[in-house]
Coordinates of N, CA and C in Angstrom, one line a residue:
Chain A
X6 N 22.3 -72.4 -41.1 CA 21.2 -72.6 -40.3 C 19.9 -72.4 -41.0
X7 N 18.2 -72.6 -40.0 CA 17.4 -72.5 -40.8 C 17.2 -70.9 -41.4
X8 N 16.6 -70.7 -42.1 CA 16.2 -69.4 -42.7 C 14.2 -69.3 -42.5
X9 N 14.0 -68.2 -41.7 CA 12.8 -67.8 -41.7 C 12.6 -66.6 -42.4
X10 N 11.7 -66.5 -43.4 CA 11.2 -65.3 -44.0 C 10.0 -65.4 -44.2
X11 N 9.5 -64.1 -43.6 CA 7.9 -63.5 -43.5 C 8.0 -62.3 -44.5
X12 N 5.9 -62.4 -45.2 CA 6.4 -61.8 -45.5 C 4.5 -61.5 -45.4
X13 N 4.1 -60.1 -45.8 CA 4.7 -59.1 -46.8 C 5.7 -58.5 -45.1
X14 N 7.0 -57.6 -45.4 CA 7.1 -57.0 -44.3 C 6.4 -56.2 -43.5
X15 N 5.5 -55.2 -44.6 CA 4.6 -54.0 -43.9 C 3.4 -54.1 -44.7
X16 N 2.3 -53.6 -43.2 CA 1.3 -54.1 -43.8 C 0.4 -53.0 -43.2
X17 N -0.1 -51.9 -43.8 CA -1.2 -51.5 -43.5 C -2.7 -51.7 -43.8
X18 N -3.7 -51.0 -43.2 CA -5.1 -52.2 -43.1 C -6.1 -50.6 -42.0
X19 N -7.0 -50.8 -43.2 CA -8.0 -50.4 -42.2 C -9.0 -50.8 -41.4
X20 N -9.5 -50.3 -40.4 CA -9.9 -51.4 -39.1 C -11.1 -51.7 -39.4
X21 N -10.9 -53.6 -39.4 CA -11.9 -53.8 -40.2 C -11.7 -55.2 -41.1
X22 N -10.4 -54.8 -41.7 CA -10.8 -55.6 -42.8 C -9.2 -56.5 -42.4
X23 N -9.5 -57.8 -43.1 CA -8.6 -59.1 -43.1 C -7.7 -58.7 -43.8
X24 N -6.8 -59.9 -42.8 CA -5.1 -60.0 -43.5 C -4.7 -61.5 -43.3
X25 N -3.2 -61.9 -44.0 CA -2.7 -62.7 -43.7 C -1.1 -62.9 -43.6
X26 N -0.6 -63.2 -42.9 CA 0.7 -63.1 -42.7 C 1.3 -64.3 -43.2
X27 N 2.4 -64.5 -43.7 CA 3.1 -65.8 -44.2 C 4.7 -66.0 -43.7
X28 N 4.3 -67.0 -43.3 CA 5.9 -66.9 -42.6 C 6.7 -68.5 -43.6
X29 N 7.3 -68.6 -43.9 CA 8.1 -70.2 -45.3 C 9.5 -69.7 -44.2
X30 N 9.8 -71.4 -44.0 CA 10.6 -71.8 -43.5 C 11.6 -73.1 -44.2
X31 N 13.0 -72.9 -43.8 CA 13.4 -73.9 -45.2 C 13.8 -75.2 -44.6
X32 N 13.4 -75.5 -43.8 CA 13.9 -76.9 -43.2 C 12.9 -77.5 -42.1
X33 N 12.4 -78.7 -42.3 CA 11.7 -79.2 -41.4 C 11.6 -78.9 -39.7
X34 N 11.0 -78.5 -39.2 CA 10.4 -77.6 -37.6 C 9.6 -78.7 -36.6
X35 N 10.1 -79.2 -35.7 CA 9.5 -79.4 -34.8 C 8.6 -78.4 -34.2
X36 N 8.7 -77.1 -34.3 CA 8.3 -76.2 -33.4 C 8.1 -75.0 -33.9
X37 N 6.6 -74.4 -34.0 CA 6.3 -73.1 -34.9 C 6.0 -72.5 -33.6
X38 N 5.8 -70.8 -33.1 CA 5.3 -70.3 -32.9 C 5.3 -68.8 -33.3
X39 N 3.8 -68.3 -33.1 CA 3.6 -66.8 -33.4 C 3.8 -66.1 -32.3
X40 N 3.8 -64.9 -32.8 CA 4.3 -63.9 -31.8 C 3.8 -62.4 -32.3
X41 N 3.0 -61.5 -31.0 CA 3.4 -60.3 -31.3 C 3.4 -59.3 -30.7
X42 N 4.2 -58.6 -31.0 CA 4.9 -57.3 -30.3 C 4.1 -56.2 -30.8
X43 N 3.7 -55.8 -29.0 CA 3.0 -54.7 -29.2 C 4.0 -53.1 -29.3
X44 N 3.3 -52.3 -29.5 CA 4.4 -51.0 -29.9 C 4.7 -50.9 -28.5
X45 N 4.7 -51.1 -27.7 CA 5.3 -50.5 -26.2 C 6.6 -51.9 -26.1
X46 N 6.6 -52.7 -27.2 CA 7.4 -53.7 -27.2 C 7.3 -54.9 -26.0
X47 N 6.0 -55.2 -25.3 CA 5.8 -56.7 -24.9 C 6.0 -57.6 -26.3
X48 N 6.4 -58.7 -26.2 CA 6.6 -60.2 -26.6 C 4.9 -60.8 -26.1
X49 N 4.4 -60.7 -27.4 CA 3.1 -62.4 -26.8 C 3.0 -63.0 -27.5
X50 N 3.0 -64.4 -27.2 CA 2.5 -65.4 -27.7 C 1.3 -65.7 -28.1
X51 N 0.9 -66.0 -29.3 CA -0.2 -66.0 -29.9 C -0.7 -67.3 -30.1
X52 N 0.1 -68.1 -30.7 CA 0.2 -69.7 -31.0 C 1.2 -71.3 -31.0
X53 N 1.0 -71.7 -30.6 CA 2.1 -72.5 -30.8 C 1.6 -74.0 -32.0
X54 N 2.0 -73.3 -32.9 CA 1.5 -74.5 -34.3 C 2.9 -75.1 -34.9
X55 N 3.3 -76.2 -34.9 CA 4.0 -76.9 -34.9 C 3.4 -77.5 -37.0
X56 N 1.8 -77.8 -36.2 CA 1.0 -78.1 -37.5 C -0.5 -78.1 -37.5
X57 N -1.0 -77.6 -38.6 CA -2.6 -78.0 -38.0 C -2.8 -77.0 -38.4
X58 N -4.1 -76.4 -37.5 CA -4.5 -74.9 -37.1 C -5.5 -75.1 -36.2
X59 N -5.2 -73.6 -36.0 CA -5.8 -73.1 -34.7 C -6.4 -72.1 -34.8
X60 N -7.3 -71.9 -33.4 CA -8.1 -70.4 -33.8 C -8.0 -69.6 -32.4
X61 N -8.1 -68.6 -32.3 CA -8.1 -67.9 -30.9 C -9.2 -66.7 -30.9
X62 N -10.3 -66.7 -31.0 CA -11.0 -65.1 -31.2 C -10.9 -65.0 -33.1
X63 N -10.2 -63.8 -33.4 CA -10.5 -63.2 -34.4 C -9.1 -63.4 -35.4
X64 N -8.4 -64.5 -34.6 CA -6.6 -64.9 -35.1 C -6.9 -66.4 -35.4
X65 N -6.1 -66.9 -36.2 CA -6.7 -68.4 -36.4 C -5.2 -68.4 -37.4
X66 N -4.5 -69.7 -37.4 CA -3.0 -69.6 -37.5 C -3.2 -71.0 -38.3
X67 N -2.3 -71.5 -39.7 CA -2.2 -72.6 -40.1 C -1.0 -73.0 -40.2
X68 N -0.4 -74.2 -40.0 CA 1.1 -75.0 -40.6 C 0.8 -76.0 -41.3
X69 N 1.1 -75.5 -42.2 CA 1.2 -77.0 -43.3 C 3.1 -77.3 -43.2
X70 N 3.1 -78.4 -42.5 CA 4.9 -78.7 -42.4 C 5.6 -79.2 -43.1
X71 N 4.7 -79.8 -44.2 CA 5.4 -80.9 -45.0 C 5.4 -79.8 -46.2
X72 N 5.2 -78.6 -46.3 CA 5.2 -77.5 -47.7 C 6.0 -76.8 -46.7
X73 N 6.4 -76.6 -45.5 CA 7.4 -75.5 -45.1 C 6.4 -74.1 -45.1
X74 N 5.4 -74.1 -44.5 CA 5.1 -72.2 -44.5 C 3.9 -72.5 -43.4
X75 N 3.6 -71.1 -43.2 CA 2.8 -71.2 -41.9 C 1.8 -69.8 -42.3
X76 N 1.0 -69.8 -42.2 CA 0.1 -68.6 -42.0 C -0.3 -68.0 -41.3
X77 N -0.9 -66.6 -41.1 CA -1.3 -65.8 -39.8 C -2.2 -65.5 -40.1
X78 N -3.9 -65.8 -39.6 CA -5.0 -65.1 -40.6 C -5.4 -63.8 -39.3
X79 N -5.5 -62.9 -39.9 CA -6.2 -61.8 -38.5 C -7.7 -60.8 -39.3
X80 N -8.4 -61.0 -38.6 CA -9.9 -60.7 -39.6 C -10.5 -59.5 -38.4
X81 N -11.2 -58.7 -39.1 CA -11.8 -57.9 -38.7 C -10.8 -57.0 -38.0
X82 N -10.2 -56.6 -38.1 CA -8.9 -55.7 -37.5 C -8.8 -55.0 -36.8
X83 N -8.5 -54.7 -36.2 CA -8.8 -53.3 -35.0 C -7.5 -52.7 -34.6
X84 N -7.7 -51.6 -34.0 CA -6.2 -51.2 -33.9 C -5.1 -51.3 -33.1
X85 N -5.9 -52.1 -32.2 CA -4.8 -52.9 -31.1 C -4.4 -54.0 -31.8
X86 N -4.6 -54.5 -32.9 CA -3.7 -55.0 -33.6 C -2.4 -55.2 -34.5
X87 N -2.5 -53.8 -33.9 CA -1.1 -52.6 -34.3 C 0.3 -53.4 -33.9
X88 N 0.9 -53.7 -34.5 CA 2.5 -54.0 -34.0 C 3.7 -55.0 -35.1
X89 N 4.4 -55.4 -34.6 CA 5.2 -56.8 -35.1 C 4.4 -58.3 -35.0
X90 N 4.0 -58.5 -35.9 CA 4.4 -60.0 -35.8 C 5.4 -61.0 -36.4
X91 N 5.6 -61.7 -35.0 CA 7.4 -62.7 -35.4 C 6.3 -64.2 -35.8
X92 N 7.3 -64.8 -36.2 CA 7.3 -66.1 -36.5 C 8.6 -66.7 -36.4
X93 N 8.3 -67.9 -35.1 CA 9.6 -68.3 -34.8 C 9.5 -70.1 -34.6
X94 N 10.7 -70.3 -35.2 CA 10.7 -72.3 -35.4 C 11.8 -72.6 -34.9
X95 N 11.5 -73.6 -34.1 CA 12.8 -74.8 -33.5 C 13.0 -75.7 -34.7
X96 N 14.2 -75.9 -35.2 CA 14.5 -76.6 -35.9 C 14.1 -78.3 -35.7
X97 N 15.2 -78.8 -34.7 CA 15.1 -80.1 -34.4 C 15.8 -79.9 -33.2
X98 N 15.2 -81.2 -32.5 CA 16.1 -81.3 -31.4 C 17.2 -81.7 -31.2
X99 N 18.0 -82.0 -32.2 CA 19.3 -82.5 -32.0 C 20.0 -80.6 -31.8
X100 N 19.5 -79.9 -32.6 CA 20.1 -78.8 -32.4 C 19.7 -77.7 -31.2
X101 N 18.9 -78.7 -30.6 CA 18.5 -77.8 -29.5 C 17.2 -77.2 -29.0
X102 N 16.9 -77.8 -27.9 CA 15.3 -78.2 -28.0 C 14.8 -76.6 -27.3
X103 N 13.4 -76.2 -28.5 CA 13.4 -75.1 -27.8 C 14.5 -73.9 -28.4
X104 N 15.4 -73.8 -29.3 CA 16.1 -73.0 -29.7 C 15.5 -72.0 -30.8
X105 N 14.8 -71.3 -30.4 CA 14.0 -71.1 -31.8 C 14.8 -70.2 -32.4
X106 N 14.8 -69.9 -34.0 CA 15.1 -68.8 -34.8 C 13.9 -68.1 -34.9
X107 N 13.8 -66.7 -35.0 CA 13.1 -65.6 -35.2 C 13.1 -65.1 -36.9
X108 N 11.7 -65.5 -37.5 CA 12.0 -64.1 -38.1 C 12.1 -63.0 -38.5
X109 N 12.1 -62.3 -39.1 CA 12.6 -60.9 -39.4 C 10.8 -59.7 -39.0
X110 N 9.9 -60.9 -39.4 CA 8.8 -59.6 -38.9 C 7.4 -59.4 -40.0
X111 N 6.6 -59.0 -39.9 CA 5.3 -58.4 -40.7 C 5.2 -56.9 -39.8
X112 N 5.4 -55.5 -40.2 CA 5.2 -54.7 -39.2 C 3.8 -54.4 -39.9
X113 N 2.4 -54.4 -38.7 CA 1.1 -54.6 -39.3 C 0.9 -52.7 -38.1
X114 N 0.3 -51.9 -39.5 CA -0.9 -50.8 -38.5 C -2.2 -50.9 -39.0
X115 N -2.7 -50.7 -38.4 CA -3.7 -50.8 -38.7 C -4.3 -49.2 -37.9
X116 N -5.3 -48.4 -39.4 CA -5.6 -47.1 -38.8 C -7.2 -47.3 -38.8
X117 N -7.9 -46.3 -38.0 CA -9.4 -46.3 -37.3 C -9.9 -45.9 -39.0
Chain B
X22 N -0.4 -65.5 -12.2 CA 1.1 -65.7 -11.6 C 1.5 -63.7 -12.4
X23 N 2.9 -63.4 -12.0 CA 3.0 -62.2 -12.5 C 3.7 -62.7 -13.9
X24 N 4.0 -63.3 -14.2 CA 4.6 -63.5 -15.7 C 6.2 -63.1 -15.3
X25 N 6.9 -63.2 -16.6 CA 8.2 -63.0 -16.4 C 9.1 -61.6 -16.0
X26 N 10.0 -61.3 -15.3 CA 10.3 -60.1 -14.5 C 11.3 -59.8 -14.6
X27 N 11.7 -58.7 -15.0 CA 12.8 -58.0 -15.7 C 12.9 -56.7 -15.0
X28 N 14.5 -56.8 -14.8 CA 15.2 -55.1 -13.7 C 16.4 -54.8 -14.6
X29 N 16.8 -54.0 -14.6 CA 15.7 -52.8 -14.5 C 15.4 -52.8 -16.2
X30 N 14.2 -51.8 -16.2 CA 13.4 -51.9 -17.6 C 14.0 -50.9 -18.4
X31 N 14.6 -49.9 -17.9 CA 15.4 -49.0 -18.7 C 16.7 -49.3 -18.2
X32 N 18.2 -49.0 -18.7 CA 19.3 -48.9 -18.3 C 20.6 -47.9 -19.1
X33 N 21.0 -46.7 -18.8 CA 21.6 -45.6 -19.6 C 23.3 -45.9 -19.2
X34 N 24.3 -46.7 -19.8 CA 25.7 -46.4 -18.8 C 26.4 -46.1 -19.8
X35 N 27.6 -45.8 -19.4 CA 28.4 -45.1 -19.9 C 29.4 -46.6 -20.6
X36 N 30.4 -46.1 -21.9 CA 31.1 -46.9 -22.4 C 32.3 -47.7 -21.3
X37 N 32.3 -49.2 -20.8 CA 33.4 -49.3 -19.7 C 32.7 -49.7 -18.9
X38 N 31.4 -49.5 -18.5 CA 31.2 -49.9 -17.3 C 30.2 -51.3 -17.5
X39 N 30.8 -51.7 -16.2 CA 29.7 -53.3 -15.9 C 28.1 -53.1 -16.1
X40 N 27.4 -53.6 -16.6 CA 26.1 -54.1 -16.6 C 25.2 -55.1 -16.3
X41 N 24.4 -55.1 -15.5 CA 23.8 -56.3 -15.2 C 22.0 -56.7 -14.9
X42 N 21.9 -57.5 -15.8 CA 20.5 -57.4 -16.2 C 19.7 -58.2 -15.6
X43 N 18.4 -58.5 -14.8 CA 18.2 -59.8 -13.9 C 16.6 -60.3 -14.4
X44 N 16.7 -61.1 -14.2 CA 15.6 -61.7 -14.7 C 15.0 -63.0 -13.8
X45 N 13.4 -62.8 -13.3 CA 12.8 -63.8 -12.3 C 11.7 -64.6 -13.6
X46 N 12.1 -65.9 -13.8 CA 11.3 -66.6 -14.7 C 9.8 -66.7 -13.9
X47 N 9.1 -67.1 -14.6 CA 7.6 -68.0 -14.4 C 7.9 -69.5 -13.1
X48 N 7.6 -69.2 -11.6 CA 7.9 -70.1 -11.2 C 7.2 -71.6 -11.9
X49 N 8.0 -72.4 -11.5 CA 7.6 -73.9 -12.1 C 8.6 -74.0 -13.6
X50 N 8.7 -73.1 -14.0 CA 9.5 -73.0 -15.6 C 10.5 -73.5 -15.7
X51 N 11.0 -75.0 -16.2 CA 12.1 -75.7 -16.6 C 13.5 -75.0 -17.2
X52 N 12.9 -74.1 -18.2 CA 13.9 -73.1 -19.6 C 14.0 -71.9 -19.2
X53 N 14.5 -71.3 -19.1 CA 15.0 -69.5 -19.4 C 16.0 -69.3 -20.2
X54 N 15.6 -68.2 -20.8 CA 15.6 -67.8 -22.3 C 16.6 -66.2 -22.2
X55 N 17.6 -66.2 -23.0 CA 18.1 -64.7 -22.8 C 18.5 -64.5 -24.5
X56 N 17.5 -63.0 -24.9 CA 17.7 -62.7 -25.5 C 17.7 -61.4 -26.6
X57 N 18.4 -60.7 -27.3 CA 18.9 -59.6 -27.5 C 18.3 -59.2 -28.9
X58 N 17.5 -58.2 -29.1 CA 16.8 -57.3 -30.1 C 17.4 -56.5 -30.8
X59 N 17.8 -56.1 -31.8 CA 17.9 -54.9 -32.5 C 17.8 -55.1 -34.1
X60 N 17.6 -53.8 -33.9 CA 17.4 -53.1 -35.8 C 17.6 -54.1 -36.6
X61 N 19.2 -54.2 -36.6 CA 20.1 -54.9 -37.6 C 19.9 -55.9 -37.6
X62 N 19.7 -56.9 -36.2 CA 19.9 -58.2 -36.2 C 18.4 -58.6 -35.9
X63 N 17.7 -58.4 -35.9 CA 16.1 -58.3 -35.4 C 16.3 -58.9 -33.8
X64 N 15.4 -60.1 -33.6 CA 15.9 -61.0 -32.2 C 17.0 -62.1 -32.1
X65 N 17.3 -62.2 -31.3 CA 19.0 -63.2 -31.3 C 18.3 -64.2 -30.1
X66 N 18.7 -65.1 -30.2 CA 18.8 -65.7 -28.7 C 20.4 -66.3 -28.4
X67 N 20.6 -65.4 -27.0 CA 21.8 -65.8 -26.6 C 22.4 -67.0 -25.5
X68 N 21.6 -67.4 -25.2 CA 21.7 -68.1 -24.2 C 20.6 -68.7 -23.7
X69 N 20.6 -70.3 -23.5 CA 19.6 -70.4 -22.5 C 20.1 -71.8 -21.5
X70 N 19.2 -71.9 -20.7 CA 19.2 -72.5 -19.1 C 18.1 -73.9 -19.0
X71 N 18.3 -75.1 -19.1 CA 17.4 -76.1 -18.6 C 17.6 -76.4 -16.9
X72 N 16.9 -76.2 -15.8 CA 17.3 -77.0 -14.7 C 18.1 -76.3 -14.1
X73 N 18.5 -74.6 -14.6 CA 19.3 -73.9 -14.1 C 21.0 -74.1 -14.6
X74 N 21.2 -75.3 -15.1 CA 22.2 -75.5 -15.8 C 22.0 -74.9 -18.0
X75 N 23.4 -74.4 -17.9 CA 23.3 -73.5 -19.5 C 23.4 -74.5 -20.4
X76 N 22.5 -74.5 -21.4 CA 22.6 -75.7 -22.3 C 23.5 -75.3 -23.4
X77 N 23.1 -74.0 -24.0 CA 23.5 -73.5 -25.0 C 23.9 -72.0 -24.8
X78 N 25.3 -71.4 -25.5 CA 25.3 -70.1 -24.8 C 26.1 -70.1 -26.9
X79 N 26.0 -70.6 -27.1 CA 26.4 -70.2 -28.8 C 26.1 -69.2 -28.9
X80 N 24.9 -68.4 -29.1 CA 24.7 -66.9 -29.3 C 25.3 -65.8 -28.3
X81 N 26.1 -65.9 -27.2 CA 26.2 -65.2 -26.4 C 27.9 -64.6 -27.6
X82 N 27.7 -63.5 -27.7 CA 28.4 -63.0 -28.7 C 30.0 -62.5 -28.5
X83 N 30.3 -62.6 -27.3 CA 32.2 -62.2 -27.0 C 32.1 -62.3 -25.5
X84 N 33.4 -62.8 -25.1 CA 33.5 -62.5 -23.9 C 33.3 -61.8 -23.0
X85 N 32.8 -60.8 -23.3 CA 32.2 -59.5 -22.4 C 30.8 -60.2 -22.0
X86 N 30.3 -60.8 -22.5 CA 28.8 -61.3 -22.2 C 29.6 -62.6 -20.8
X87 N 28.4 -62.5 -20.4 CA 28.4 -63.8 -19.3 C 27.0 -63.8 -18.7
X88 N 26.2 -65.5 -18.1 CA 25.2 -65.4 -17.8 C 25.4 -66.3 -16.4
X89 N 24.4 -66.7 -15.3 CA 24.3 -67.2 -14.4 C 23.0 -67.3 -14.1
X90 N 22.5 -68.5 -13.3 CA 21.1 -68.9 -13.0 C 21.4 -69.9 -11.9
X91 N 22.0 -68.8 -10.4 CA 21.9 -69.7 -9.5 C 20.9 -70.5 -8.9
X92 N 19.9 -69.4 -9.4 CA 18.3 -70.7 -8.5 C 17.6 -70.9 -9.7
X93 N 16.8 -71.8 -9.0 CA 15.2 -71.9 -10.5 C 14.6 -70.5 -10.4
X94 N 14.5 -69.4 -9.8 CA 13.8 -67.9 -9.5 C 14.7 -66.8 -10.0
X95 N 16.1 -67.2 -10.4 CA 16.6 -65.6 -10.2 C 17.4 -66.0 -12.0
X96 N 18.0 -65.2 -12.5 CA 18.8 -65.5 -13.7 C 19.5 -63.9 -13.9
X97 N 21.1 -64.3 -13.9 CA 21.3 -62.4 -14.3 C 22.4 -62.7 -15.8
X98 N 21.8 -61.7 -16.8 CA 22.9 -61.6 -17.9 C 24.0 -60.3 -17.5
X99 N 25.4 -60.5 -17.8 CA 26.0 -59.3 -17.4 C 26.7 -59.3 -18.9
X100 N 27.2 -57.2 -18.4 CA 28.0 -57.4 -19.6 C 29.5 -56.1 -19.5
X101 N 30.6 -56.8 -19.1 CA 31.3 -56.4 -18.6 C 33.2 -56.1 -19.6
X102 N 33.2 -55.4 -19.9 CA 33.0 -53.9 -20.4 C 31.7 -53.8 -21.4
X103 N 31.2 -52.8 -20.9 CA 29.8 -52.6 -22.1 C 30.2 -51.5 -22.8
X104 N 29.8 -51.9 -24.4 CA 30.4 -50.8 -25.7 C 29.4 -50.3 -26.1
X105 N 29.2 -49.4 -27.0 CA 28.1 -48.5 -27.2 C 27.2 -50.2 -28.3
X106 N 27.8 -50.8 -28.9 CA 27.3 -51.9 -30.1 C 26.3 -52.6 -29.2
X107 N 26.7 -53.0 -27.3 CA 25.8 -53.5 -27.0 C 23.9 -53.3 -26.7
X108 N 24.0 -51.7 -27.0 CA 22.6 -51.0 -26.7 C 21.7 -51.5 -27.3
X109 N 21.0 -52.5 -27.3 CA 19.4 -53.5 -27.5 C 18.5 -52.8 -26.5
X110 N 17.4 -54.1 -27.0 CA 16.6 -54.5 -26.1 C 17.1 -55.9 -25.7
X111 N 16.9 -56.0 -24.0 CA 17.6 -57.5 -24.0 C 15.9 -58.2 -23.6
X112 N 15.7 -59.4 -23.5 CA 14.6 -60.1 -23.4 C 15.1 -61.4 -22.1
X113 N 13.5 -61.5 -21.3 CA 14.2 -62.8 -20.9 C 12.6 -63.7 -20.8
X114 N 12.7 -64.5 -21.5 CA 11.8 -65.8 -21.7 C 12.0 -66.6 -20.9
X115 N 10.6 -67.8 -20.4 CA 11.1 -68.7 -19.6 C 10.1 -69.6 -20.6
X116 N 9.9 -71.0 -19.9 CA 8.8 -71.9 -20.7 C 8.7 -73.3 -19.6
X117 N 7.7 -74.0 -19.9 CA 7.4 -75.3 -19.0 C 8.3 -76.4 -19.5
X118 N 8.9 -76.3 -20.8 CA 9.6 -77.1 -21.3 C 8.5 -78.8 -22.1
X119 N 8.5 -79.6 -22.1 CA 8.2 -81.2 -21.8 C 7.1 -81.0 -21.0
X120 N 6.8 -80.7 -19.6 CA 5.8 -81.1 -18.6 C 4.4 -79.5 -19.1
X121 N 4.8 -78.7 -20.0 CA 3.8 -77.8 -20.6 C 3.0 -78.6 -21.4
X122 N 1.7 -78.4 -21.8 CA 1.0 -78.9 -22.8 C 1.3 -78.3 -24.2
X123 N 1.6 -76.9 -24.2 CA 2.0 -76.4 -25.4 C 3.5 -75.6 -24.9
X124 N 4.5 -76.3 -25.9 CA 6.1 -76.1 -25.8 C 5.9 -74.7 -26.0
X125 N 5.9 -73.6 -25.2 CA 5.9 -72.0 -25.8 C 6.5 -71.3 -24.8
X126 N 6.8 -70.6 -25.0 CA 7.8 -69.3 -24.3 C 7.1 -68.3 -23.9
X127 N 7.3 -67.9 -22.8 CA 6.8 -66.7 -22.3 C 7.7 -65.4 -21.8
X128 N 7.6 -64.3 -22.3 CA 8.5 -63.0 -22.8 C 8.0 -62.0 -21.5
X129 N 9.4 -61.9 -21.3 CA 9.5 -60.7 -20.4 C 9.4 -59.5 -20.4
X130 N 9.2 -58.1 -20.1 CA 8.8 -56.8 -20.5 C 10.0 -56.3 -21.5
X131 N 11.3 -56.9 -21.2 CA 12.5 -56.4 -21.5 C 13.1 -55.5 -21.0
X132 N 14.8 -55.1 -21.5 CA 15.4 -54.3 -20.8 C 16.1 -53.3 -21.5
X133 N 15.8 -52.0 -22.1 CA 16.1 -51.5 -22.9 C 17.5 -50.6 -22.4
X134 N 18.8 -51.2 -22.8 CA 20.0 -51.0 -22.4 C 20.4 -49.8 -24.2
X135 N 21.1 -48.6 -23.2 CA 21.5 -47.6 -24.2 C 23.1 -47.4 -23.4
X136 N 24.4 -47.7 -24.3 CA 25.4 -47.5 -23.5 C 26.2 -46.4 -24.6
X137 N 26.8 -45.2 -24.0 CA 26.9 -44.1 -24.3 C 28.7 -44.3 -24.7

C-alpha cells in the first residue's frame, strides 16, 4: 500500500517563531489532507490540498503532486498550536474513494 | 450544526464483555468513517459507509469487530468479545462526499475504550 512519512517527528518551537512540516508520499494522491490533533485529542481539519496551496490565517499548506510531498508552513506560533499534526492521502479511487492512509505524525510544542 | 457525535466518550469494560460504540454523523453526510487510534498503529481506518451501505470494512481487524448504519443519523461499531489489545481511541468521521466542495472529513470527539 501507499506509505506516508512525515517528518521531522518532534518539533519544539518557541512562540513565535516558524516551522514546516513535510509530509512525501510514495504514490500518486487524488486526495491530501491535513490534520491536527489537539492534546485533549479532537481531530481538525486544516486543509484539504490535493495540490496547489492554500492559506488559512497564520497556516498556509503546499502540494506539489507530481514530486510526491506536501508541506505544512505554521508562522508565528503560539501555543495553541500545541499538538499532532497528521497528514493523510487517498490514494485513488479505484482503491477506494475517500479511503485515506494516515501518517504517522509531526508531534509540534510549542512553549510561551 | 453540532458536528459529529460520539457515546460514550470514555468506556472502562472488563475482558469478555460486549461493547458498543455509537456514532451520529453530520446530517446531510454521504460517508461515515470508523476509525481506531493507537500508539503502535497510529490511526487505522476500519470501516466505512456510503448511503448507509459498507463499502469497505478491510480494516475492521477480526471477527469480534462488527459495524451497522441503519439510518443516514445513527452508526454503531461493536465489539464482541472485547480483549484488553482492543483499548484505543475509536473515531467516527463523516464527510459530504462528491456533493461537498472540498472532499474532507469531519472527526468526531472519539471514544476512548480501556478493556481490562
Amino acid at each position: 500500500g501507499i506509505q506516508v512519512e512525515q517528518s521531522p517527528p518532534d518539533l519544539i518551537l518557541q512562540e513565535g517563531a516558524n516551522s514546516t512540516l513535510r509530509c512525501n508520499f510514495s504514490d500518486s494522491v487524488n486526495n491530501l489532507q491535513w490534520f491536527h490533533q489537539n492534546p485533549w485529542g479532537q481531530l481538525i481539519n486544516l486543509f484539504y490540498i490535493p495540490s496547489g496551496t492554500k492559506q488559512n490565517g497564520r497556516l498556509s499548506a503546499t502540494t506539489v503532486a507530481t514530486e510526491r510531498y506536501s508541506l505544512l508552513y505554521i508562522s508565528s506560533s503560539q501555543t495553541t498550536d500545541s499538538g499532532v499534526y497528521f497528514c493523510a492521502v487517498e490514494r485513488d479511487r479505484d482503491t477506494g474513494f475517500q479511503k485515506l492512509v494516515f501518517g504517522t505524525g509531526t508531534r509540534l510544542l510549542v512553549s510561551p | 450544526d453540532a458536528g459529529v457525535i460520539q457515546s460514550p466518550r470514555h468506556e472502562v469494560t472488563e475482558m469478555g464483555q460486549e461493547v458498543t460504540l455509537r456514532c451520529k454523523p453530520i446530517s446531510g453526510h454521504d460517508y461515515l468513517f470508523w476509525y481506531r487510534q493507537t500508539m503502535m498503529r497510529g490511526l487505522e481506518l476500519l470501516i466505512y459507509f456510503n448511503n448507509n451501505v459498507p463499502i469497505d470494512d478491510s480494516g475492521m481487524p477480526e471477527d469480534r469487530f462488527s459495524a451497522k448504519m441503519p439510518n443516514a443519523s445513527f452508526s454503531t461499531l461493536k465489539i464482541q468479545p472485547s480483549e484488553p489489545r482492543d483499548s484505543a481511541v475509536y473515531f467516527c468521521a463523516s464527510s459530504p462526499g462528491l456533493r461537498g466542495v472540498q472532499i474532507t472529513q469531519y472527526f468526531g470527539p472519539g471514544t476512548r475504550l480501556t478493556v481490562l
